[in-house]
Short mmCIF file of C-alpha atoms in Angstrom, two decimals:
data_model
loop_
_atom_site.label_atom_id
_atom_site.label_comp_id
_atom_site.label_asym_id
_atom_site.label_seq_id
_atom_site.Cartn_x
_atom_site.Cartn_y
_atom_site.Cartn_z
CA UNK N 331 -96.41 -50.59 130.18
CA UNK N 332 -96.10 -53.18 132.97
CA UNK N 333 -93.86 -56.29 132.68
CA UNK N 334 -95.02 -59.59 133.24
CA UNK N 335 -93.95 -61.85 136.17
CA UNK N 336 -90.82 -63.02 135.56
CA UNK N 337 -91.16 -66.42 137.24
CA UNK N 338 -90.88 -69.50 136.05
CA UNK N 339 -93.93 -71.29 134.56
CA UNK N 340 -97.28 -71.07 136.43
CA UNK N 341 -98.55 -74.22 137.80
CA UNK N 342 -102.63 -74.11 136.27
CA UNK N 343 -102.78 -77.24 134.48
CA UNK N 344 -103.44 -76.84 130.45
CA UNK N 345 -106.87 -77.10 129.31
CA UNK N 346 -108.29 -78.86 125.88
CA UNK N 347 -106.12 -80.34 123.45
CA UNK N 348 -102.80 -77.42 124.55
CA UNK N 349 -101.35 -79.98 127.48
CA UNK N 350 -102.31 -82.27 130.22
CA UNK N 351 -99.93 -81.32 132.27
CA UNK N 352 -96.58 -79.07 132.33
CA UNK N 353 -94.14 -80.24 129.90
CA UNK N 354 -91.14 -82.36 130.55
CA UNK N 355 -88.20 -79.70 130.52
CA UNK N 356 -90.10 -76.14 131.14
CA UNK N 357 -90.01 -74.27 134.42
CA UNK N 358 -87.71 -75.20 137.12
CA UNK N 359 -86.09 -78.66 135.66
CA UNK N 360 -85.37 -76.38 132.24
CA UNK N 361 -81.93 -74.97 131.90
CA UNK N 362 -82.82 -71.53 129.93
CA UNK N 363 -79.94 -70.07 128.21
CA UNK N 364 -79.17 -66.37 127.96
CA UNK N 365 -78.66 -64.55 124.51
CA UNK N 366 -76.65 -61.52 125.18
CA UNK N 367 -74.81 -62.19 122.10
CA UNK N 368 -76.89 -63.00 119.02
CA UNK N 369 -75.93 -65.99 117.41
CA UNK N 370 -72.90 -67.36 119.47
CA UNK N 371 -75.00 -68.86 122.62
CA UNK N 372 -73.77 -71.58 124.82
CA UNK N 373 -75.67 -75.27 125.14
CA UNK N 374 -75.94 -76.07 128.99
CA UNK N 375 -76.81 -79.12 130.39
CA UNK N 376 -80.44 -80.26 129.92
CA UNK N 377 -82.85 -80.94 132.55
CA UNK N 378 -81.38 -83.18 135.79
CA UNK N 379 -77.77 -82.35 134.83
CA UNK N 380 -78.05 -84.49 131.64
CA UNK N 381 -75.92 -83.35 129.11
CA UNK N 382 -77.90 -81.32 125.91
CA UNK N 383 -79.24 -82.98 123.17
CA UNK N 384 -76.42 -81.07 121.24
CA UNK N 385 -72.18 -80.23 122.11
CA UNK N 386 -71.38 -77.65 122.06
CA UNK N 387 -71.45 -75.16 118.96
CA UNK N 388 -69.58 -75.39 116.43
CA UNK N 389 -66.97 -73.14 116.36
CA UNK N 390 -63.72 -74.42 113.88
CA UNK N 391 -64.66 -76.60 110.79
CA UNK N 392 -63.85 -79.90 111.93
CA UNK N 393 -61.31 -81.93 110.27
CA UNK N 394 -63.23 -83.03 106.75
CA UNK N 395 -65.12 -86.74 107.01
CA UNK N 396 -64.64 -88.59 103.75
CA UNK N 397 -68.15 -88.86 102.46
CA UNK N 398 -68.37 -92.06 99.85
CA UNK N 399 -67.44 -90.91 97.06
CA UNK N 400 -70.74 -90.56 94.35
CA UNK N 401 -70.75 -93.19 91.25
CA UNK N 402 -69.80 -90.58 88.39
CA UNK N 403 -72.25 -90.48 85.55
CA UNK N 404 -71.72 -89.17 82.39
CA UNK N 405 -73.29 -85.92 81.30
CA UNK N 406 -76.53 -86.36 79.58
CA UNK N 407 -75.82 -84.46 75.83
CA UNK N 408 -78.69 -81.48 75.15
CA UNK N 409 -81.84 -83.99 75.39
CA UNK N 410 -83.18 -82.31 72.03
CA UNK N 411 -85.97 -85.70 71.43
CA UNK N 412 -87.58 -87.78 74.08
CA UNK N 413 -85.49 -90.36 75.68
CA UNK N 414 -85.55 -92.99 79.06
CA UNK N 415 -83.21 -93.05 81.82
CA UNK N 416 -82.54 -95.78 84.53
CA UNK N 417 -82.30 -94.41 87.84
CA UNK N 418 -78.64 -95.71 88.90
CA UNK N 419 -78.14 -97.12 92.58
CA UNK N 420 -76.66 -94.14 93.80
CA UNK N 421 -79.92 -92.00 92.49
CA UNK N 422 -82.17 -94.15 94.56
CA UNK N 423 -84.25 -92.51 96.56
CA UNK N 424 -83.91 -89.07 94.67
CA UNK N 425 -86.57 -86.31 94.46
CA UNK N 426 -87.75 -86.25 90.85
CA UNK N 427 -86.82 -82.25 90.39
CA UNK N 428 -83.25 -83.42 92.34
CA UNK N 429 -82.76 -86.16 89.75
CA UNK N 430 -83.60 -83.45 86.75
CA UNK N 431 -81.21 -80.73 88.60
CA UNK N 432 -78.50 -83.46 88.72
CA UNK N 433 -78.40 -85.27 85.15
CA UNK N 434 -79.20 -81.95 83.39
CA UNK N 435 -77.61 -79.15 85.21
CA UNK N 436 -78.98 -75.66 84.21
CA UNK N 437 -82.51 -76.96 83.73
CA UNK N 438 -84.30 -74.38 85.60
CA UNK N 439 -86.91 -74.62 88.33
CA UNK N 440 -89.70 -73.29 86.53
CA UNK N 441 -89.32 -75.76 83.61
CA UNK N 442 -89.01 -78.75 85.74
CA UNK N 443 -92.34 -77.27 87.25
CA UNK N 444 -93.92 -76.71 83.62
CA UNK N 445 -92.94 -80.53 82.68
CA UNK N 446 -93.98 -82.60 85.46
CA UNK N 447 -97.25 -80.45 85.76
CA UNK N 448 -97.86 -81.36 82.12
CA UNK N 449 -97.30 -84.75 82.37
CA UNK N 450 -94.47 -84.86 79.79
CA UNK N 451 -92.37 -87.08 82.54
CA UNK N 452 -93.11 -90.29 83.04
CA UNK N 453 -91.58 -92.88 85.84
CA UNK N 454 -92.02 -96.57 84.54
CA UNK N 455 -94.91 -94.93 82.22
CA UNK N 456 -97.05 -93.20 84.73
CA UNK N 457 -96.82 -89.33 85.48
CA UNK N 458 -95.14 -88.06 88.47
CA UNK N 459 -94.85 -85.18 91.19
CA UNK N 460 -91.61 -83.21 91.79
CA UNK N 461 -91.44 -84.64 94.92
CA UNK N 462 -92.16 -88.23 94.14
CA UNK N 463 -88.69 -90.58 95.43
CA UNK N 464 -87.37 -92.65 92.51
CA UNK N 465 -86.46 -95.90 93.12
CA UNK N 466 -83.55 -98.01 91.43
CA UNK N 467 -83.82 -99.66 88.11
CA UNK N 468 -86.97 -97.29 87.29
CA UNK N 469 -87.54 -95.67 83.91
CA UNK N 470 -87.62 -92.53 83.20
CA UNK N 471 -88.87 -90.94 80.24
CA UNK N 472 -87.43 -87.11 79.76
CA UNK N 473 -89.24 -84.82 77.09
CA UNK N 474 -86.75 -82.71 75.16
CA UNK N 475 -85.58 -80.23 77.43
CA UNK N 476 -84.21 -76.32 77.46
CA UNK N 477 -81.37 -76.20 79.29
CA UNK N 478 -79.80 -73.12 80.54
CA UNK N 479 -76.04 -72.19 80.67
CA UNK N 480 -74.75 -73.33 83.32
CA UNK N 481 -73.66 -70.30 85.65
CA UNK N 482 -70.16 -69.97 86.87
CA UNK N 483 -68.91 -70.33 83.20
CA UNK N 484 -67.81 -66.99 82.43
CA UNK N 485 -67.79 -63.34 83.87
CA UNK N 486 -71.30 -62.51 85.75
CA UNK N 487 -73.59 -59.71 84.53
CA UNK N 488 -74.54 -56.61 86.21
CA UNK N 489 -77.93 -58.32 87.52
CA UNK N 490 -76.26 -61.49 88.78
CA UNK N 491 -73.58 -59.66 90.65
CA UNK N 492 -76.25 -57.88 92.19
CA UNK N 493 -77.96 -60.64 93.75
CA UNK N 494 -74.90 -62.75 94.71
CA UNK N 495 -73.83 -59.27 96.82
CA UNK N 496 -77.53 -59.55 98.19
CA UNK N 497 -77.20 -63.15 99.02
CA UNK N 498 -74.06 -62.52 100.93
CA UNK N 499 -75.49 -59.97 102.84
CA UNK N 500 -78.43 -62.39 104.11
CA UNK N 501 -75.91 -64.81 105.16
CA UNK N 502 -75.92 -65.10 108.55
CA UNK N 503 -73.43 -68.95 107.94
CA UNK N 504 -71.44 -70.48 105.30
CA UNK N 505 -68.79 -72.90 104.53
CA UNK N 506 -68.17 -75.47 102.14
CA UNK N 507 -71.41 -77.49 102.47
CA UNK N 508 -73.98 -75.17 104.24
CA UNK N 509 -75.69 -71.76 103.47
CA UNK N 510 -77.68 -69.99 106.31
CA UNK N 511 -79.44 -66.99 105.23
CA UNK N 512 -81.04 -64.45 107.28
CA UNK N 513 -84.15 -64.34 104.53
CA UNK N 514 -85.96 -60.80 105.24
CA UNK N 515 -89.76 -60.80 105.67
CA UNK N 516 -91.90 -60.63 101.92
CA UNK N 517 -88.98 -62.18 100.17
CA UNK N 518 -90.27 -65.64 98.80
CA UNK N 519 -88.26 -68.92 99.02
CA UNK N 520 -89.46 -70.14 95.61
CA UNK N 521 -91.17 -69.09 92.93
CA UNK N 522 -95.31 -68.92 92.00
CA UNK N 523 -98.03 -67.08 90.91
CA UNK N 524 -97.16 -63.32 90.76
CA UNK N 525 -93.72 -63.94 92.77
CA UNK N 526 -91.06 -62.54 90.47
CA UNK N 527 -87.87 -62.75 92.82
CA UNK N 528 -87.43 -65.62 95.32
CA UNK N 529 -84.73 -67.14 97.01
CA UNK N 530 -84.05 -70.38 94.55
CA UNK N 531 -84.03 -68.25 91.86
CA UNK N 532 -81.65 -65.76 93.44
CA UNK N 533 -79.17 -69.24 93.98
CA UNK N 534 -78.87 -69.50 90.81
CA UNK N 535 -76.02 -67.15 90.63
CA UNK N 536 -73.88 -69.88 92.99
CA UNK N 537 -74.24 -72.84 90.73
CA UNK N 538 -70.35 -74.01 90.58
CA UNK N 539 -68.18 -75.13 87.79
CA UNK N 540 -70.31 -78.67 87.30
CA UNK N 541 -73.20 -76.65 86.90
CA UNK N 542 -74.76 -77.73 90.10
CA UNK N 543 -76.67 -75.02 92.12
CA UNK N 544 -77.71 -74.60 95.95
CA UNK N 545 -80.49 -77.01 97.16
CA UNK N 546 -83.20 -75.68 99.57
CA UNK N 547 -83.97 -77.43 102.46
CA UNK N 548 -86.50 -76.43 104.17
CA UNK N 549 -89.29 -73.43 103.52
CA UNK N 550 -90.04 -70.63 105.47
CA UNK N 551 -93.95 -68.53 104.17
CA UNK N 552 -92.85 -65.50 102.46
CA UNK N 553 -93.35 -63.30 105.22
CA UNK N 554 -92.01 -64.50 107.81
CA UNK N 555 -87.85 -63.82 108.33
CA UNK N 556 -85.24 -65.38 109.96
CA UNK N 557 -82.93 -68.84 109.19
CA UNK N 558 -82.88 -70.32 105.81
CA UNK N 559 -81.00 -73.65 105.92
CA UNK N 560 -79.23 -74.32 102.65
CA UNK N 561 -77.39 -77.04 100.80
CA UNK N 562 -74.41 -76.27 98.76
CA UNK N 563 -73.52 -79.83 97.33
CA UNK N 564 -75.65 -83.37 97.50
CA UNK N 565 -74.06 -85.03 99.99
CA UNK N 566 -75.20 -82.20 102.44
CA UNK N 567 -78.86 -82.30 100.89
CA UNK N 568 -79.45 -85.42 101.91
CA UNK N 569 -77.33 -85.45 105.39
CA UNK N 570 -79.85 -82.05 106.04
CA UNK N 571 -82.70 -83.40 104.51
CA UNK N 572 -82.18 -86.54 106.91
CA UNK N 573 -82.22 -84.27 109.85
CA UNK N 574 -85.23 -82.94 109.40
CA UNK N 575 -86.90 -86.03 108.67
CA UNK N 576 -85.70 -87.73 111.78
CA UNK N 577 -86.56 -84.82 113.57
CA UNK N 578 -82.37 -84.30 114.79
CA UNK N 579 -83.17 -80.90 113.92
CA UNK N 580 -84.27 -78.31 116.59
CA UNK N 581 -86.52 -74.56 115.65
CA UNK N 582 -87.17 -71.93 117.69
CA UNK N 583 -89.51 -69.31 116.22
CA UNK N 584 -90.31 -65.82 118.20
CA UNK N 585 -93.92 -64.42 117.64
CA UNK N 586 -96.10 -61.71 118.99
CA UNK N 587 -99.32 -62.32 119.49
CA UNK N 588 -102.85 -60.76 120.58
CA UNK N 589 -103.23 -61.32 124.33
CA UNK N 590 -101.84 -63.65 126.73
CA UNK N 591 -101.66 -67.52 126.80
CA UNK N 592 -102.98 -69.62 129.52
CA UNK N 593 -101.20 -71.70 130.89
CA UNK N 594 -98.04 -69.69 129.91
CA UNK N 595 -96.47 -73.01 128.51
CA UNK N 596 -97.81 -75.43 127.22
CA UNK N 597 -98.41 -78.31 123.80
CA UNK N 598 -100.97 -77.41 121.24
CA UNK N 599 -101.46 -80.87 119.29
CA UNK N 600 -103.70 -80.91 116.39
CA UNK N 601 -104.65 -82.42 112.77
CA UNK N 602 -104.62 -80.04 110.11
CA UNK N 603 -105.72 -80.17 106.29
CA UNK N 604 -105.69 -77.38 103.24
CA UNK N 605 -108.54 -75.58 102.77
CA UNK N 606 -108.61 -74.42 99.25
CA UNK N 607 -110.85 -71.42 97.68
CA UNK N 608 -110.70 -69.33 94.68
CA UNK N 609 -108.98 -66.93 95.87
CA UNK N 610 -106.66 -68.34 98.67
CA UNK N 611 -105.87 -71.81 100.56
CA UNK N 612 -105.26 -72.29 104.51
CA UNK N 613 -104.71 -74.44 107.20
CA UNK N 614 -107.61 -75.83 109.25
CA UNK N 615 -107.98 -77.75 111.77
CA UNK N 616 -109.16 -81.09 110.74
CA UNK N 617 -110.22 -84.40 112.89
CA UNK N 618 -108.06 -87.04 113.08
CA UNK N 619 -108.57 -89.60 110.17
CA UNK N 620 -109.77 -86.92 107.49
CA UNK N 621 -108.35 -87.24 104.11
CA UNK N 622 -105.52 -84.63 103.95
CA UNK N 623 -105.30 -83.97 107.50
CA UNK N 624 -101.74 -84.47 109.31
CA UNK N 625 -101.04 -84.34 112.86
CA UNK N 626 -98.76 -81.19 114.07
CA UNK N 627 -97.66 -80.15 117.66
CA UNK N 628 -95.91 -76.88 118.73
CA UNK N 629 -94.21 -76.23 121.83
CA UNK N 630 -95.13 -72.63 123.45
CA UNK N 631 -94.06 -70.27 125.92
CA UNK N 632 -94.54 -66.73 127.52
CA UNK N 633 -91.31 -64.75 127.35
CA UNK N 634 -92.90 -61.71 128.20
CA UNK N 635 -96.28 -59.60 127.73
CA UNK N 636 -97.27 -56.11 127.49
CA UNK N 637 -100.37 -54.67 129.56
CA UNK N 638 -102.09 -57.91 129.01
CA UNK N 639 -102.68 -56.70 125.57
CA UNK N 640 -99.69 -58.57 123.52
CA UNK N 641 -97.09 -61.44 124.03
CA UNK N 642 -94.51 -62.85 123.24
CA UNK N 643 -93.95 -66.01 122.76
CA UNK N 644 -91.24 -69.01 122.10
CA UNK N 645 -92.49 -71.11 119.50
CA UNK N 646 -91.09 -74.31 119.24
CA UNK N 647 -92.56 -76.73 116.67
CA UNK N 648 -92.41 -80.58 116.21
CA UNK N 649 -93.77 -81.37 112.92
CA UNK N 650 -93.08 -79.21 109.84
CA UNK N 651 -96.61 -78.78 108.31
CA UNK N 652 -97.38 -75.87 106.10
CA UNK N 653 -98.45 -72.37 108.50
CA UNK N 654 -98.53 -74.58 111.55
CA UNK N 655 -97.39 -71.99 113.79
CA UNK N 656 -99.58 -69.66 112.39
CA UNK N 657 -102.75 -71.95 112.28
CA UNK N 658 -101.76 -73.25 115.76
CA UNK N 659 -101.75 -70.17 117.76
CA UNK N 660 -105.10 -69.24 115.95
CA UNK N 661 -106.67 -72.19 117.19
CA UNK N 662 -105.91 -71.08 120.72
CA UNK N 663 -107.05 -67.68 120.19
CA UNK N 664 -104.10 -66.01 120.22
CA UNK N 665 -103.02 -65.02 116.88
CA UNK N 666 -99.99 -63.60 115.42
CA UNK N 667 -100.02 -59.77 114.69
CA UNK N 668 -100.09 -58.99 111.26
CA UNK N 669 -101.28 -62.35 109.98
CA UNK N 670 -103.17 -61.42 106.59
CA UNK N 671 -104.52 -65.33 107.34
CA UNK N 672 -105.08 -66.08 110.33
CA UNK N 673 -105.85 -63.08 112.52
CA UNK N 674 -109.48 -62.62 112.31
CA UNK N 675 -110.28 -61.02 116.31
CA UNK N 676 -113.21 -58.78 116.29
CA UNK N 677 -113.03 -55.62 117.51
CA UNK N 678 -109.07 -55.61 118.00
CA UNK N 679 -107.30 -52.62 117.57
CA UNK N 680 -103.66 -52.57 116.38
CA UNK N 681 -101.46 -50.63 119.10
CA UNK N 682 -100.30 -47.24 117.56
CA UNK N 683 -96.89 -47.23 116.38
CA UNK N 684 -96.89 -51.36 115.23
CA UNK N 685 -96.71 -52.24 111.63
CA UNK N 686 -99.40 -54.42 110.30
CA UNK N 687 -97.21 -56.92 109.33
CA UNK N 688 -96.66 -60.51 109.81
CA UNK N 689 -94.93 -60.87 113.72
CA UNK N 690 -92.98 -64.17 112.92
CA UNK N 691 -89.32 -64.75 113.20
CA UNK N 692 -87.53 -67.99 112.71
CA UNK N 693 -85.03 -67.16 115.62
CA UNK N 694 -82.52 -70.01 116.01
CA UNK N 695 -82.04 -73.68 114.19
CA UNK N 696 -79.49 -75.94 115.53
CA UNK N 697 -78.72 -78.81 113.48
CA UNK N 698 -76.09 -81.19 113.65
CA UNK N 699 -73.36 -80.35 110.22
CA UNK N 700 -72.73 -83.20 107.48
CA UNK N 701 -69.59 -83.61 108.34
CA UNK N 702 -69.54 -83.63 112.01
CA UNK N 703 -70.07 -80.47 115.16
CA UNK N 704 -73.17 -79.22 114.61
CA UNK N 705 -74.53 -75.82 113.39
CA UNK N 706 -76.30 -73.36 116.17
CA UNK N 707 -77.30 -69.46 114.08
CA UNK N 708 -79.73 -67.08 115.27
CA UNK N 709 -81.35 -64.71 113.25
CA UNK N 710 -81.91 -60.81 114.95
CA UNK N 711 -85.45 -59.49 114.89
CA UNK N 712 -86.18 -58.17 111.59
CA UNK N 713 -86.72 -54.05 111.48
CA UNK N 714 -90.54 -54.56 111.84
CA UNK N 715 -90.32 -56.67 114.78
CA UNK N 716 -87.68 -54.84 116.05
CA UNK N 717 -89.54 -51.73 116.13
CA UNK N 718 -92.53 -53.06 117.95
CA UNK N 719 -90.31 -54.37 120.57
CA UNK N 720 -88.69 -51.38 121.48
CA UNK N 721 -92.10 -49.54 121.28
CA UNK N 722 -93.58 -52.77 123.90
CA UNK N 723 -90.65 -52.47 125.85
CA UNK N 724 -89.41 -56.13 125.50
CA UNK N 725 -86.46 -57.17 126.00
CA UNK N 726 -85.01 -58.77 122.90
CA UNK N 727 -81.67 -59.83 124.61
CA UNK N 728 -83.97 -62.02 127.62
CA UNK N 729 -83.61 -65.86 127.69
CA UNK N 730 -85.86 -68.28 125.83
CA UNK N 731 -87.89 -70.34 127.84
CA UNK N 732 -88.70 -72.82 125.79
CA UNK N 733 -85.10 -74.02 124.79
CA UNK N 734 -85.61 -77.10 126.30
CA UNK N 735 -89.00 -78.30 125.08
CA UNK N 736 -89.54 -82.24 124.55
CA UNK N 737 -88.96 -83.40 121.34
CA UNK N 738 -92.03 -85.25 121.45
#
């Protein structure tokens, strides 16, 4: 199978909504880094000999920042009647499920889930979501509650030993504040309909001596692998959490998709809104102003193609919104192989030897650490991808094009 030209990006201006022009930091002005060692990869200097939005990695645990201290709060006895709480100044701005995980540790995910969806909690008297930010000096009314023991209390079981071995084998980083996990492809990140083992359940078996468990934060769909970012105490929830929000947070996603992009780099920006039916939900693309919708642009590149047939590509996305990658390259018409929801090509015929199976890897996150340095993992293809890489011929140890992609 024939390689694809290995020079930098072609100069045929986008079309549609993908670009209006090269972007800022591809081709020659881009300074593309080489991975010959997974997970331990230099940051050179940006485009024009500016330094990189990032120093470089972080390779000792720098010496610990104080982080102000949090207000101590009594522990909440076992809430057996319904009582109200007043969110505390140092709760302000706390996720409703946080605020439930942190006044009543061992209160489980799925029973935070079951109350809020019933209505049973109440903020200042009206119902609220999980994710709903509380604000200081609001009520709160808690129904009575079923706590669980808090783990890390005695000797674990059998089971929980188990997982906490399987955890450690995922993790790709850890030290005292932050978890990285290397989360292998059908393995959810939190629980649902017919999901029986997910990754927030599975952290259970780290809650520490308070009682306080592991906080996700961020998602990744069930099937796709790769870097799971992980909190291990609040102050690095929020420091994370802030990150992403502010966008200080950079993703790079591998994919392989049906044929070839054109222009081989280039912006897809878009608005898009759940579609929901009885038996599934997905991602359109919606117009701008349309109830639901949210704006999302990716970042994409060639790396390399086979016979004109496949790519693949360097994803790099902007936004965060739920199967944006996924709905993205579909728009383009170029979707991911193995996508059970977005692949829908006519007459396309899987090349022999490739697993039907979702092709989408979250390859890399650099983030800067609560504490100070900043964090810079890689995840290695998983055995799926792996497989129909060797098959294709690509090169998994070739340098990322899109590394430095505009932010904006």
């Amino acid at each position: 199978m024939s390689r694809r030209d290995r020079k930098p990006l072609a100069k045929s201006r986008p079309q549609g909504d993908r670009a209006k022009g090269p972007a800022k930091g591809f081709g020659k002005g881009a300074a593309p880094f080489r991975d010959k060692k997974q997970g331990n990869r230099p940051m050179g200097n940006g485009p024009g000999g500016k330094p990189a939005r990032f120093a470089e990695p972080r390779r000792e645990k720098p010496a610990p920042v104080v982080a102000e201290p949090e207000k101590a709060k009594a522990e909440l006895p076992l809430p057996t009647k319904v009582q109200t709480i007043v969110v505390t100044a140092d709760e302000n701005n706390m996720r409703v499920d946080r605020f439930l995980e942190a006044r009543f540790p061992g209160l489980s995910f799925s029973h935070i889930q079951r109350i809020v969806r019933k209505g049973e909690l109440r903020v200042n008297g009206k119902r609220a979501d999980s994710k709903d930010r509380l604000e200081e000096g609001q009520s709160v009314r808690i129904p009575p509650l079923r706590l669980d023991t808090p783990k890390g209390a005695g000797p674990l079981s059998e089971a929980a030993a188990k997982t906490l071995q399987a955890l450690k084998e995922m993790t790709i980083y850890e030290d005292a504040d932050v978890l990285v996990l290397n989360k292998p492809a059908g393995l959810a990140v939190q629980g649902g309909s017919g999901i029986t083992r997910n990754v927030d359940s599975m952290l259970e078996v780290m809650r520490d001596a308070k009682g306080q468990k592991p906080r996700l934060v961020h998602r990744l769909d069930r099937e796709t692998s790769g870097c799971l970012l992980i909190a291990k105490t609040r102050f690095a929830a929020t420091a994370l959490t802030g990150s992403f929000r502010h966008r200080s947070a950079r993703k790079i996603y591998w994919a392989l998709v049906a044929g070839v992009p054109k222009p081989k780099q280039g912006r897809i920006s878009t608005y898009l809104a759940k579609e929901e039916s009885e038996e599934d939900s997905i991602m359109r693309i919606a117009k701008h102003g349309e109830e639901g919708a949210s704006h999302a642009v990716t970042y994409y590149a060639v790396v390399e193609t086979s016979a004109q047939k496949l790519a693949w590509v360097s994803l790099k996305p902007v936004t965060g919104r739920t199967h944006q990658l996924r709905a993205h390259m579909a728009h383009i018409d170029h979707a991911i192989i193995g996508d059970p929801k977005y692949f829908n090509k006519e007459n396309w015929d899987l090349p022999g030897g490739l697993q039907n199976r979702l092709h989408l890897l979250a390859r890399r996150l650099v983030i800067p650490h609560p504490r100070g340095g900043v964090i810079d993992v890689s995840a290695p293809l998983p055995p799926h991808m792996l497989q129909s890489w060797n098959l294709l011929g690509l090169e998994a140890d070739r340098f990322d094009p899109i590394e430095n992609a505009p932010e904006e």
